[in-house]
XYZ file of C-alpha atoms in Angstrom:
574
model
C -42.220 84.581 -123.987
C -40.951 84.733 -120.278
C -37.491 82.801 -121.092
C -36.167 81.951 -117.555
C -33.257 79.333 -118.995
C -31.747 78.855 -122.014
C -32.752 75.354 -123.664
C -30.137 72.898 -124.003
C -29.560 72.054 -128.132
C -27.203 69.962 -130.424
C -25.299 72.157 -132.980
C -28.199 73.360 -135.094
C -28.523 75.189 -138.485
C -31.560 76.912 -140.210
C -33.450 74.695 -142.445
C -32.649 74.907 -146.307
C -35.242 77.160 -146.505
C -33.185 80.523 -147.642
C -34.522 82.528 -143.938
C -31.735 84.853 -142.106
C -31.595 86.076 -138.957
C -31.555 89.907 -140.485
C -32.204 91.618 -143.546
C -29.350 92.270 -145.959
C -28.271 95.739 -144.799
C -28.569 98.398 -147.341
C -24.815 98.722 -148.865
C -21.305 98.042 -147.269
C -20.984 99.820 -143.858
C -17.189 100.928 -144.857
C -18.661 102.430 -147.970
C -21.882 104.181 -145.969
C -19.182 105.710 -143.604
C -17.024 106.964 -145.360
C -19.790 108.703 -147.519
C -20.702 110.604 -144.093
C -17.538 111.762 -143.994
C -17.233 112.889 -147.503
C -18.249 116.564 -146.847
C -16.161 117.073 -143.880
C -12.716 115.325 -145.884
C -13.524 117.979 -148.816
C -13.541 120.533 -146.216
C -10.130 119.772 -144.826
C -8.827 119.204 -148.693
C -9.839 123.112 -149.169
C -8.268 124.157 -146.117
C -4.868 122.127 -147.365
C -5.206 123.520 -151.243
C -5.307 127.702 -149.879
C -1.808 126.829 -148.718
C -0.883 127.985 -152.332
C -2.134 130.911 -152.010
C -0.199 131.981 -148.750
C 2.943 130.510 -150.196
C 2.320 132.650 -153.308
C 2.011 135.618 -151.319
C 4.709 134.959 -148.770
C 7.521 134.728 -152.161
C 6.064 137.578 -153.223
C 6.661 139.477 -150.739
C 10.027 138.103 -150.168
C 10.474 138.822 -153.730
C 9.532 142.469 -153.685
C 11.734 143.002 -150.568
C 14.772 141.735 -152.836
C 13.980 143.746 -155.801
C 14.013 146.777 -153.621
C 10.488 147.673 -151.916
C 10.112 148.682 -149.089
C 8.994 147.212 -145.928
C 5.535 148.976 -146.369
C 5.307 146.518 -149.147
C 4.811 143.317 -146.675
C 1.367 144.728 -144.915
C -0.972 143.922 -147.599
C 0.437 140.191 -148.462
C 0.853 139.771 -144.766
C -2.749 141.007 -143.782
C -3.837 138.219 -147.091
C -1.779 135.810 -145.370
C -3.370 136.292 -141.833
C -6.949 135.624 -143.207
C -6.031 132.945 -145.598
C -5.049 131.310 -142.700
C -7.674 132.270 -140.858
C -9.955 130.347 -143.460
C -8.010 127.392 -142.951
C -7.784 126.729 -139.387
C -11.590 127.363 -139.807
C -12.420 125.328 -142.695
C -10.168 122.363 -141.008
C -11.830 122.783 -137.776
C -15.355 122.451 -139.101
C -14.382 119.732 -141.513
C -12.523 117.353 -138.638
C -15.619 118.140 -136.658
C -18.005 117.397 -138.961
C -15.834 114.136 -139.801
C -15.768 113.133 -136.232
C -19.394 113.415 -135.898
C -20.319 111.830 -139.052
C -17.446 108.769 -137.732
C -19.559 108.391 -134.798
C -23.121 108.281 -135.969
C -22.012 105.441 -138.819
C -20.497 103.490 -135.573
C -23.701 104.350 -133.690
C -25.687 102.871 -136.430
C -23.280 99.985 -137.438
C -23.358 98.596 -133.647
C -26.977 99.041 -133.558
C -27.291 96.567 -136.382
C -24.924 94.723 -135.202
C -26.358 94.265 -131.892
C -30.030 93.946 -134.176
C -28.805 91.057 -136.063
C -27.193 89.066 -132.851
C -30.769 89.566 -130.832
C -31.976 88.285 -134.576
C -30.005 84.764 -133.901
C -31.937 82.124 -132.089
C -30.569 80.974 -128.373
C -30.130 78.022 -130.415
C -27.704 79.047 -133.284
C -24.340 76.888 -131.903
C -22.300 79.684 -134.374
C -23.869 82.573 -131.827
C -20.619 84.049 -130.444
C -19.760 84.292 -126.794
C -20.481 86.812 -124.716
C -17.277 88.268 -123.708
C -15.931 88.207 -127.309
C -19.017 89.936 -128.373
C -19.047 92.650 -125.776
C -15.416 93.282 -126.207
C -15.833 93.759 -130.124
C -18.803 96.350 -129.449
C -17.770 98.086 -126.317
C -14.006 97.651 -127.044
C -12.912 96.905 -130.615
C -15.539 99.028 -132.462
C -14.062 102.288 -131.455
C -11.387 101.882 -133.332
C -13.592 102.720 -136.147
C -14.433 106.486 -135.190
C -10.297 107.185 -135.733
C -10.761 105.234 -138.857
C -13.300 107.364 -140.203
C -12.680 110.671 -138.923
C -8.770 110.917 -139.597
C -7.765 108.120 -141.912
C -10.339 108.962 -144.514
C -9.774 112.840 -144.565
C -6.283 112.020 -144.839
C -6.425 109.873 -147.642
C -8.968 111.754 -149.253
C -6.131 114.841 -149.090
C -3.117 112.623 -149.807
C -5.037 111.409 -153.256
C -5.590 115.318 -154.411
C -3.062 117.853 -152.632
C -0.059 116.556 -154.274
C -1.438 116.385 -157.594
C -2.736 120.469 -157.092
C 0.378 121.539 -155.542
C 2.823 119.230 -158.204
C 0.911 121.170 -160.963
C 1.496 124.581 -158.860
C 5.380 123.564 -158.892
C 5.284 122.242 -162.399
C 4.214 125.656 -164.095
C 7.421 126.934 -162.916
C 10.065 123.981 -163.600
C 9.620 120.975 -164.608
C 12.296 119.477 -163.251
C 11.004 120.563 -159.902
C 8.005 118.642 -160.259
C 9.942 115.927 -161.840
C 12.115 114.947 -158.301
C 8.460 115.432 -156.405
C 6.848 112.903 -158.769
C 9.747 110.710 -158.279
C 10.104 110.642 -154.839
C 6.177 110.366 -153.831
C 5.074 107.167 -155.756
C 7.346 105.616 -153.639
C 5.777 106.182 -150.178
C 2.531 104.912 -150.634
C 4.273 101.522 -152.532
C 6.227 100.909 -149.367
C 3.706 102.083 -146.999
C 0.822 99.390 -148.510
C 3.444 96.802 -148.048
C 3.689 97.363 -144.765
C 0.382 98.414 -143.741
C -0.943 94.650 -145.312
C 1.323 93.345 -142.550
C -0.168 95.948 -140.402
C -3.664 94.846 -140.961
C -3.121 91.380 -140.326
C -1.314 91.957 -137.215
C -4.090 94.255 -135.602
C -6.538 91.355 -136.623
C -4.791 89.031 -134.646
C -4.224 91.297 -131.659
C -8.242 92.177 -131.877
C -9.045 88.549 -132.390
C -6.280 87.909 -129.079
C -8.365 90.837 -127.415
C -11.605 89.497 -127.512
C -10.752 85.469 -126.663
C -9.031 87.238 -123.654
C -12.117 89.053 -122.778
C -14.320 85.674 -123.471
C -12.087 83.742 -121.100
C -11.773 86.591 -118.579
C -15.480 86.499 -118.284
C -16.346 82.604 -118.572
C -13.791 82.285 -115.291
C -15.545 84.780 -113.289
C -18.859 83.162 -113.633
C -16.905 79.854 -112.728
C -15.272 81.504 -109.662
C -16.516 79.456 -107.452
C -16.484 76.148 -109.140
C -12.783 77.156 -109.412
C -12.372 77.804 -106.090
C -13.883 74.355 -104.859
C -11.869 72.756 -107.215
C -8.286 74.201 -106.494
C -7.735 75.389 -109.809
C -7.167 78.967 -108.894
C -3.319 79.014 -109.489
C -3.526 77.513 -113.095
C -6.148 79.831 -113.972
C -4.482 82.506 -113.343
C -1.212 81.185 -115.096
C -3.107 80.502 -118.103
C -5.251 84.069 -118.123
C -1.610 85.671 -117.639
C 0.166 84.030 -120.749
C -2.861 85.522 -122.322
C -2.145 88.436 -121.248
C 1.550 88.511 -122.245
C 0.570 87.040 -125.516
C -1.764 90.164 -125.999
C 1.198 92.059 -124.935
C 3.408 91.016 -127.322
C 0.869 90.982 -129.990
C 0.150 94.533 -129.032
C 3.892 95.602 -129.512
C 4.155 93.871 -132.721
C 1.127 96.116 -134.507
C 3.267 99.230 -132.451
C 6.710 97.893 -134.045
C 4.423 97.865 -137.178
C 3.410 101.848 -136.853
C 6.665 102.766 -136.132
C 8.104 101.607 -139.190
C 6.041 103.080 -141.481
C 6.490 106.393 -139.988
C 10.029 105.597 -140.791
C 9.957 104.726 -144.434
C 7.882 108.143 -144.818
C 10.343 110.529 -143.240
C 13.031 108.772 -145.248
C 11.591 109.580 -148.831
C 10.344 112.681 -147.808
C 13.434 114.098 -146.794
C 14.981 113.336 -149.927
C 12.789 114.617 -151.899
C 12.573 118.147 -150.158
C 16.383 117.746 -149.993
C 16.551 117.234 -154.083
C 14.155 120.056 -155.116
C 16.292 122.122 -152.696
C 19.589 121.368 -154.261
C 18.058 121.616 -157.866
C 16.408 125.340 -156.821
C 19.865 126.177 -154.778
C 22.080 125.851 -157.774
C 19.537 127.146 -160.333
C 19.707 130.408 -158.729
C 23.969 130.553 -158.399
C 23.473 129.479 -162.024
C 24.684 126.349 -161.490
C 22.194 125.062 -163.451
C 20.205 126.233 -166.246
C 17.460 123.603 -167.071
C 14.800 122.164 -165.967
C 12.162 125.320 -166.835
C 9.924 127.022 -169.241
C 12.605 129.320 -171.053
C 14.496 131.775 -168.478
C 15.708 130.990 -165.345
C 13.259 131.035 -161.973
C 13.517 134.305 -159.905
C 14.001 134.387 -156.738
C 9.822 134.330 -155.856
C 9.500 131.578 -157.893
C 12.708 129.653 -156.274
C 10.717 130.148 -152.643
C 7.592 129.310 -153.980
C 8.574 126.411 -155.097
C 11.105 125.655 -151.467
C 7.427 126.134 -149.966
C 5.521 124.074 -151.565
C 8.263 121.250 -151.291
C 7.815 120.494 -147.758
C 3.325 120.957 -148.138
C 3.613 118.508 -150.522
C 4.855 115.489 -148.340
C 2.004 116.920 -145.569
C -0.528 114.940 -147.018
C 1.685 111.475 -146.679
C 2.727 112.319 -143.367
C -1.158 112.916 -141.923
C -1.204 109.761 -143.797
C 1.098 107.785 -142.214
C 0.284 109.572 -138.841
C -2.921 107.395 -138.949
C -1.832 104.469 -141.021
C -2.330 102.500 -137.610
C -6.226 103.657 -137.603
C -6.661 102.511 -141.530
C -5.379 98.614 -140.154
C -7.433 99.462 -136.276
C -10.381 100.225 -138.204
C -10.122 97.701 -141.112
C -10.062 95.034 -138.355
C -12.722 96.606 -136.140
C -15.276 96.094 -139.270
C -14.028 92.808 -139.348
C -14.880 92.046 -136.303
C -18.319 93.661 -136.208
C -19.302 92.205 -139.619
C -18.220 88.895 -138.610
C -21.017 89.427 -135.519
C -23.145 90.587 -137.589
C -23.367 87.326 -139.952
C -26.730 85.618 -140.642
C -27.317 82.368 -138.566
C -29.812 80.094 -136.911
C -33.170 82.904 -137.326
C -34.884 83.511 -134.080
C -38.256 83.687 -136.106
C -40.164 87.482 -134.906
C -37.428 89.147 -133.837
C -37.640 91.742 -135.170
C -41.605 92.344 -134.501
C -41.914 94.250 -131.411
C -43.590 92.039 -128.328
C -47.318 92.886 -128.621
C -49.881 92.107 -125.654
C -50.936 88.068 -126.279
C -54.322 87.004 -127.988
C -57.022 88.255 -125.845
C -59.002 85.842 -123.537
C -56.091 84.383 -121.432
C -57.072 81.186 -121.826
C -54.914 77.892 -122.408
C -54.157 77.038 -125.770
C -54.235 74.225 -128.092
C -50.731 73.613 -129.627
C -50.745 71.543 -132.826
C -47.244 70.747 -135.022
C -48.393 68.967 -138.097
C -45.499 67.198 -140.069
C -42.940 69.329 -138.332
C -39.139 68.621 -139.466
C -36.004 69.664 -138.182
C -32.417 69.426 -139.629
C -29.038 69.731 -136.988
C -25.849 70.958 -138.519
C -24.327 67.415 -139.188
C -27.855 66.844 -141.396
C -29.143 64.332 -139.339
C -32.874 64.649 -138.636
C -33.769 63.678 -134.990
C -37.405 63.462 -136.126
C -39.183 63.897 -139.053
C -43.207 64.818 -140.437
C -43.406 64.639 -136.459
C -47.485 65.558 -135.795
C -48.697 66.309 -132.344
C -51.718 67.493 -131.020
C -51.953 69.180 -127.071
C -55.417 70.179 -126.053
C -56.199 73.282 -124.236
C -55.396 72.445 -120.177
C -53.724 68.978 -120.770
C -50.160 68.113 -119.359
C -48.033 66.254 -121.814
C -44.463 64.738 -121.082
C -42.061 63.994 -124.138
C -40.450 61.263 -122.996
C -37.012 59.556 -124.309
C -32.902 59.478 -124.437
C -31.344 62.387 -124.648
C -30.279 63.497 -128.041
C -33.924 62.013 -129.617
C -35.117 65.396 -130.049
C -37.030 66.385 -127.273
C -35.549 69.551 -126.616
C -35.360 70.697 -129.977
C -39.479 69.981 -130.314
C -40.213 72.334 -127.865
C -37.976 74.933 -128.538
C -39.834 74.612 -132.240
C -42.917 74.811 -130.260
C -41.287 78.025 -128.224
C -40.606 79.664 -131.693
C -36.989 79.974 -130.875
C -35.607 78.334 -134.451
C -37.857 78.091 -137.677
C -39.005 74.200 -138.898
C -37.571 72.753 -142.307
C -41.113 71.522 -143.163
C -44.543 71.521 -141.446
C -46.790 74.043 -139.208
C -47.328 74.633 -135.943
C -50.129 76.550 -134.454
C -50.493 78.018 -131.207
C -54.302 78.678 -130.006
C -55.216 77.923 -133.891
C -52.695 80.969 -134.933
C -49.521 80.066 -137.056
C -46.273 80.618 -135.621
C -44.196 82.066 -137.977
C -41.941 85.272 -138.293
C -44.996 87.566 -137.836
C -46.797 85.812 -135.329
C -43.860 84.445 -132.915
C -42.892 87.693 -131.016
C -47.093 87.765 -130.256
C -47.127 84.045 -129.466
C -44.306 84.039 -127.332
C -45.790 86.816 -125.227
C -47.608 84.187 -123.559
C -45.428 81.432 -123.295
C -43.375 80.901 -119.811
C -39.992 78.737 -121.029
C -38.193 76.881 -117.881
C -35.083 75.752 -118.382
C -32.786 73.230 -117.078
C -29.500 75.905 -116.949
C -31.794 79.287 -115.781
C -30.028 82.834 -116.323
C -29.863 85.079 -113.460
C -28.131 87.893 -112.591
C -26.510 89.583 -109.830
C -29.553 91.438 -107.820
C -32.173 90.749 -105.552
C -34.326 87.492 -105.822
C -37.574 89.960 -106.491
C -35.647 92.245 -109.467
C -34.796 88.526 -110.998
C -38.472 87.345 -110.611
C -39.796 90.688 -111.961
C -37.414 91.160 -115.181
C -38.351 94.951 -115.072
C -41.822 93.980 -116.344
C -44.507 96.691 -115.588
C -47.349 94.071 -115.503
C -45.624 91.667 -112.786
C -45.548 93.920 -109.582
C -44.649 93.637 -105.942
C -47.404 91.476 -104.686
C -47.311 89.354 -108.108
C -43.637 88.830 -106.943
C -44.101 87.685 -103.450
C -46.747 85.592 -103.962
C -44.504 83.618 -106.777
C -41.763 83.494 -104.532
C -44.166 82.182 -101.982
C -45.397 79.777 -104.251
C -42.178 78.283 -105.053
C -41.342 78.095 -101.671
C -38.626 80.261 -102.028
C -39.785 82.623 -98.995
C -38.459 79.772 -97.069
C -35.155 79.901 -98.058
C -34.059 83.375 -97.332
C -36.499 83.880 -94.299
C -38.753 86.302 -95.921
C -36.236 88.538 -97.152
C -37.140 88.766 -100.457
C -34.532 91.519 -101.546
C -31.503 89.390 -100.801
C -29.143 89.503 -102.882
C -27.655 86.677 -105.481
C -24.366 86.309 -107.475
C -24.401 86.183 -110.718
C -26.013 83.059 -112.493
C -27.241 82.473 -109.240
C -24.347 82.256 -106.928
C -25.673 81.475 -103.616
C -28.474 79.217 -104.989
C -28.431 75.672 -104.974
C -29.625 73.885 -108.503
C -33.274 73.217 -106.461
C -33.751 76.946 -105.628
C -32.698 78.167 -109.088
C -35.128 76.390 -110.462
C -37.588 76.955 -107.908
C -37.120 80.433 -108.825
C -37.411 80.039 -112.892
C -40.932 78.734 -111.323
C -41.405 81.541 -109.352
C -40.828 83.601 -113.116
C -43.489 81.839 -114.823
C -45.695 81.943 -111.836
C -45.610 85.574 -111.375
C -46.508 86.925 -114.971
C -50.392 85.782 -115.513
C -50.288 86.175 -119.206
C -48.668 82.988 -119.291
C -50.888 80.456 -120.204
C -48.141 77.815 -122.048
C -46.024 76.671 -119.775
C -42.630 74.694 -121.558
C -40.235 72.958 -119.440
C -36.785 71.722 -120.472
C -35.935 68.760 -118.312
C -36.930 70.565 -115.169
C -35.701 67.579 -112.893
C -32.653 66.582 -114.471
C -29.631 66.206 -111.853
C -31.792 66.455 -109.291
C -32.187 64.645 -105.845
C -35.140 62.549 -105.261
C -37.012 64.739 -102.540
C -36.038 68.045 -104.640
C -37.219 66.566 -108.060
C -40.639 65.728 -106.238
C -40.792 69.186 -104.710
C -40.388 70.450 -109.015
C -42.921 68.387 -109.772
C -45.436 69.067 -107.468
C -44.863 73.207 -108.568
C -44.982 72.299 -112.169
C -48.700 71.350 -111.506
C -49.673 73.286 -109.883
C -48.155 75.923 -111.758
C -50.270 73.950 -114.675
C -53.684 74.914 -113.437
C -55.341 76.481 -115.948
C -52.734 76.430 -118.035
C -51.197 73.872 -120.701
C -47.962 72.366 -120.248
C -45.441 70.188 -121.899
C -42.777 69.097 -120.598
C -39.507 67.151 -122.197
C -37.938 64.430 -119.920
C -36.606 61.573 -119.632
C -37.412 60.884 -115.669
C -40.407 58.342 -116.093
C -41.307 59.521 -112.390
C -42.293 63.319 -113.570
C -43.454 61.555 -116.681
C -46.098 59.491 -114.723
C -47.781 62.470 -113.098
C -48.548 63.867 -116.603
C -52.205 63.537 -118.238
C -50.557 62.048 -121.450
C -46.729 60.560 -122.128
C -45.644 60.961 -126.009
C -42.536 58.206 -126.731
C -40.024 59.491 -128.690
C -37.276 56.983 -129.945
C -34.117 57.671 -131.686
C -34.241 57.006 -135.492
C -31.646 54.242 -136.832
């Protein structure tokens, strides 16, 4: 379908009839990403775990210097320890690549459904976020989940088993070694989930702050000049700068947040390097002449222990390095899940847009006991049966809010019926027969969408079968040539700034007009607020426009309605 306007609807829902705007995607996204990154975390948890070995290595050869050897004895361990290292900075190179570009494909393919599953969601659906929230959250928000995936999870992932290797390293030596680490590291994580709840929450708000911003940032600017005319520059820009500060302040609170528990790390990990030092310190003087497996540690075993102390922490400080990411990320899946939500169906959308039925000619629409539900559960009409033959013009004509609208966007396939059929040409529309159906249908609506560009790119819509000559004869047709002297590459704001309400709809004409597949013409109140002389000058395009073609039109101007080859009533139920 050619949509040049998007129909004007009551708060909607889909009918009881179990349909949602996507399929159920296969598993949780968190879990699918982190999977991806699975190979490249192991990686890095290798890299962390041959630390032992250059630690064992580096006390012995501080140990053989002390028993006597000579310094000829430090080449070999020191060569080992050069290519052990080596390994590592290798291995942790190729897994933090391979975790970054695992992070970025699962955000590649999460926004890709995300963005699937809001093009799934009728123009109807009143849940259907707004634009600048939306955009932020894709553009914006969802990067926090690359940092997420690429360092948080590696870092957990090596915080869950480094520890436990290198506390059962220390603990074949002295238990009571291991006994202060095991202590002191339970703690961290206890204090750091405490906070990192708070943490969560408070990037979720400053996210959720982030994207209303953006929403409000974006409605203005396509208001600019209704602002302007109104003098209501200065209190829009009060009110989009105490958004701003509240984002602000918002932002420094998740900071504040970080901060802290880089803190409460640092705090407990210092002890607990401190108390294995002090317990290895004295063991050696003889202070102290416990905590091992019979004799006393030697003075290898002392360091190797002193050098594990400090590796063990590691972990939990890469941990809470990108704690932030872990509540960044958490809330960035939000966000995107939230998007991603079923609603109101937008039945074919996911069919690709094949050529229409062959022929060209105008079609018969039928609706046969067609019901509709809105989201209060009021039924504007019900087992509603209608019958337009190929060619004819037919008006729907009543009060707003009696359904009108909603009928033809049922007739558009933009939301799926509760009960009944409806057949376009003598085909069904459903979910594998709308995307075909509305391929030619030409929808003009009372509020058009344009964007900023030339009056011929917003005729043409970048369609390869609607070229230059299509383009200036529609723009001729809806008299449209007139208006900008010829030059039909002038530019336009965007949603139509520089047009008065006439010429944008003149030009949603000029849309339908120019694409000849179009052979179902629907119009959504194409008159309303409209002078006398303009609303005359609509009409007279509509049928013309309607030659050949079969249109229905919903209005409740008894002038347009008159001019139409059949008028269907439509009254408001009690």
């Amino acid at each position: 379908m050619r949509t040049t306007g998007t129909p004007r609807h009551g708060r909607l829902r889909a009918a009881p009839v179990g349909q949602a705007a996507t399929a159920a995607p296969e598993g949780d996204p968190r879990r699918i990403g982190k999977r991806m990154t699975s190979l490249g975390a192991g990686l890095q948890v290798v890299a962390a775990l041959l630390f032992i070995a250059q630690a064992a290595l580096i006390a012995r050869a501080v140990g053989a210097i002390a028993d006597g050897a000579g310094a000829e004895a430090m080449l070999i361990p020191a060569g080992l320890v050069l290519a052990v290292g080596a390994v590592r900075a290798y291995l942790d190179m190729l897994g933090a690549r391979l975790c970054y570009r695992a992070a970025r494909g699962a955000l590649t393919a999460l926004r890709a459904k995300t963005v699937a599953a809001l093009a799934a969601r009728s123009p109807l659906d009143p849940e259907r976020p707004a634009a600048g929230a939306a955009a932020s959250a894709l553009a914006e928000q969802a990067e926090a989940v690359v940092p997420y995936l690429s360092r948080f999870q590696p870092a957990r992932m090596k915080s869950s088993v480094v520890p436990l290797v290198l506390l059962a390293a220390v603990l074949c030596f002295s238990w009571a070694a291991a006994l202060v680490l095991l202590v002191a590291l339970p703690l961290i994580p206890l204090f750091m989930a405490l906070i990192g709840m708070r943490a969560q929450a408070a990037s979720e708000r400053q996210l959720a702050q982030m994207g209303d911003m953006n929403g409000f940032l974006l409605d203005r600017l396509r208001g600019l000049a209704t602002i302007r005319s109104l003098g209501a520059v200065d209190l829009t820009t009060g009110r989009l700068r105490d958004a701003a500060q509240s984002l602000r302040d918002r932002t420094m609170v998740v900071l504040r947040i970080a901060f802290l528990s880089s803190t409460v790390l640092e705090l407990f990990s210092a002890l607990g390097v401190a108390l294995v030092a002090v317990y290895v310190g004295f063991h050696l003087l003889g202070a102290m002449d416990f905590g091992t497996w019979g004799g006393p540690l030697s003075l290898a075993e002392g360091l190797f222990i002193l050098v594990l102390a400090p590796a063990y922490f590691e972990p939990m400080r890469e941990l809470a390095a990108v704690w932030h990411d872990r509540a960044s990320g958490e809330a960035a899946f939000t966000a995107l899940e939230k998007l991603a939500a079923p609603g109101l169906p937008l039945p074919g959308a996911d069919r690709v847009t094949c050529e229409p039925a062959a022929g060209g000619f105008a079609p018969e629409v039928t609706l046969s006991d067609v019901s509709f539900r809105h989201v209060s559960g009021t039924e504007p009409f019900a087992a509603f049966s209608l019958t337009v033959q190929p060619g004819e013009r037919v008006a729907l004509l009543g009060p707003s809010g009696v359904g009108k609208s909603t009928l033809l966007a049922i007739m558009a396939g933009l939301v799926p019926v509760a009960t009944g059929e409806v057949r376009i040409g003598g085909t069904p529309l459903n979910a594998e027969t709308a995307a075909d159906l509305r391929a030619g249908m030409a929808w003009i609506g009372q509020s058009p969408r344009f964007f900023a560009g030339s009056l011929r790119a917003n005729v043409a819509l970048g369609r390869p079968d609607v070229g230059p000559e299509a383009v200036d004869e529609a723009l001729t047709f809806a008299m449209l040539d007139e208006v900008t002297g010829g030059r039909t590459g002038a530019a336009m704001g965007e949603d139509g700034a520089g047009l008065s309400g006439g010429e944008a709809l003149r030009l949603a004409v000029a849309r339908a007009a120019a694409d000849p597949r179009a052979q179902l013409v629907l119009a959504d109140e194409p008159t309303a607020h409209l002078d006398t002389q303009t609303a005359d000058d609509m009409t007279e395009a509509l049928l013309t426009l309607a030659i050949g073609r079969t249109l229905i039109v919903s209005t409740h101007d008894p002038v347009l309605a008159s001019r139409m080859d059949r008028v269907i009533r439509l009254e408001a139920r009690a």
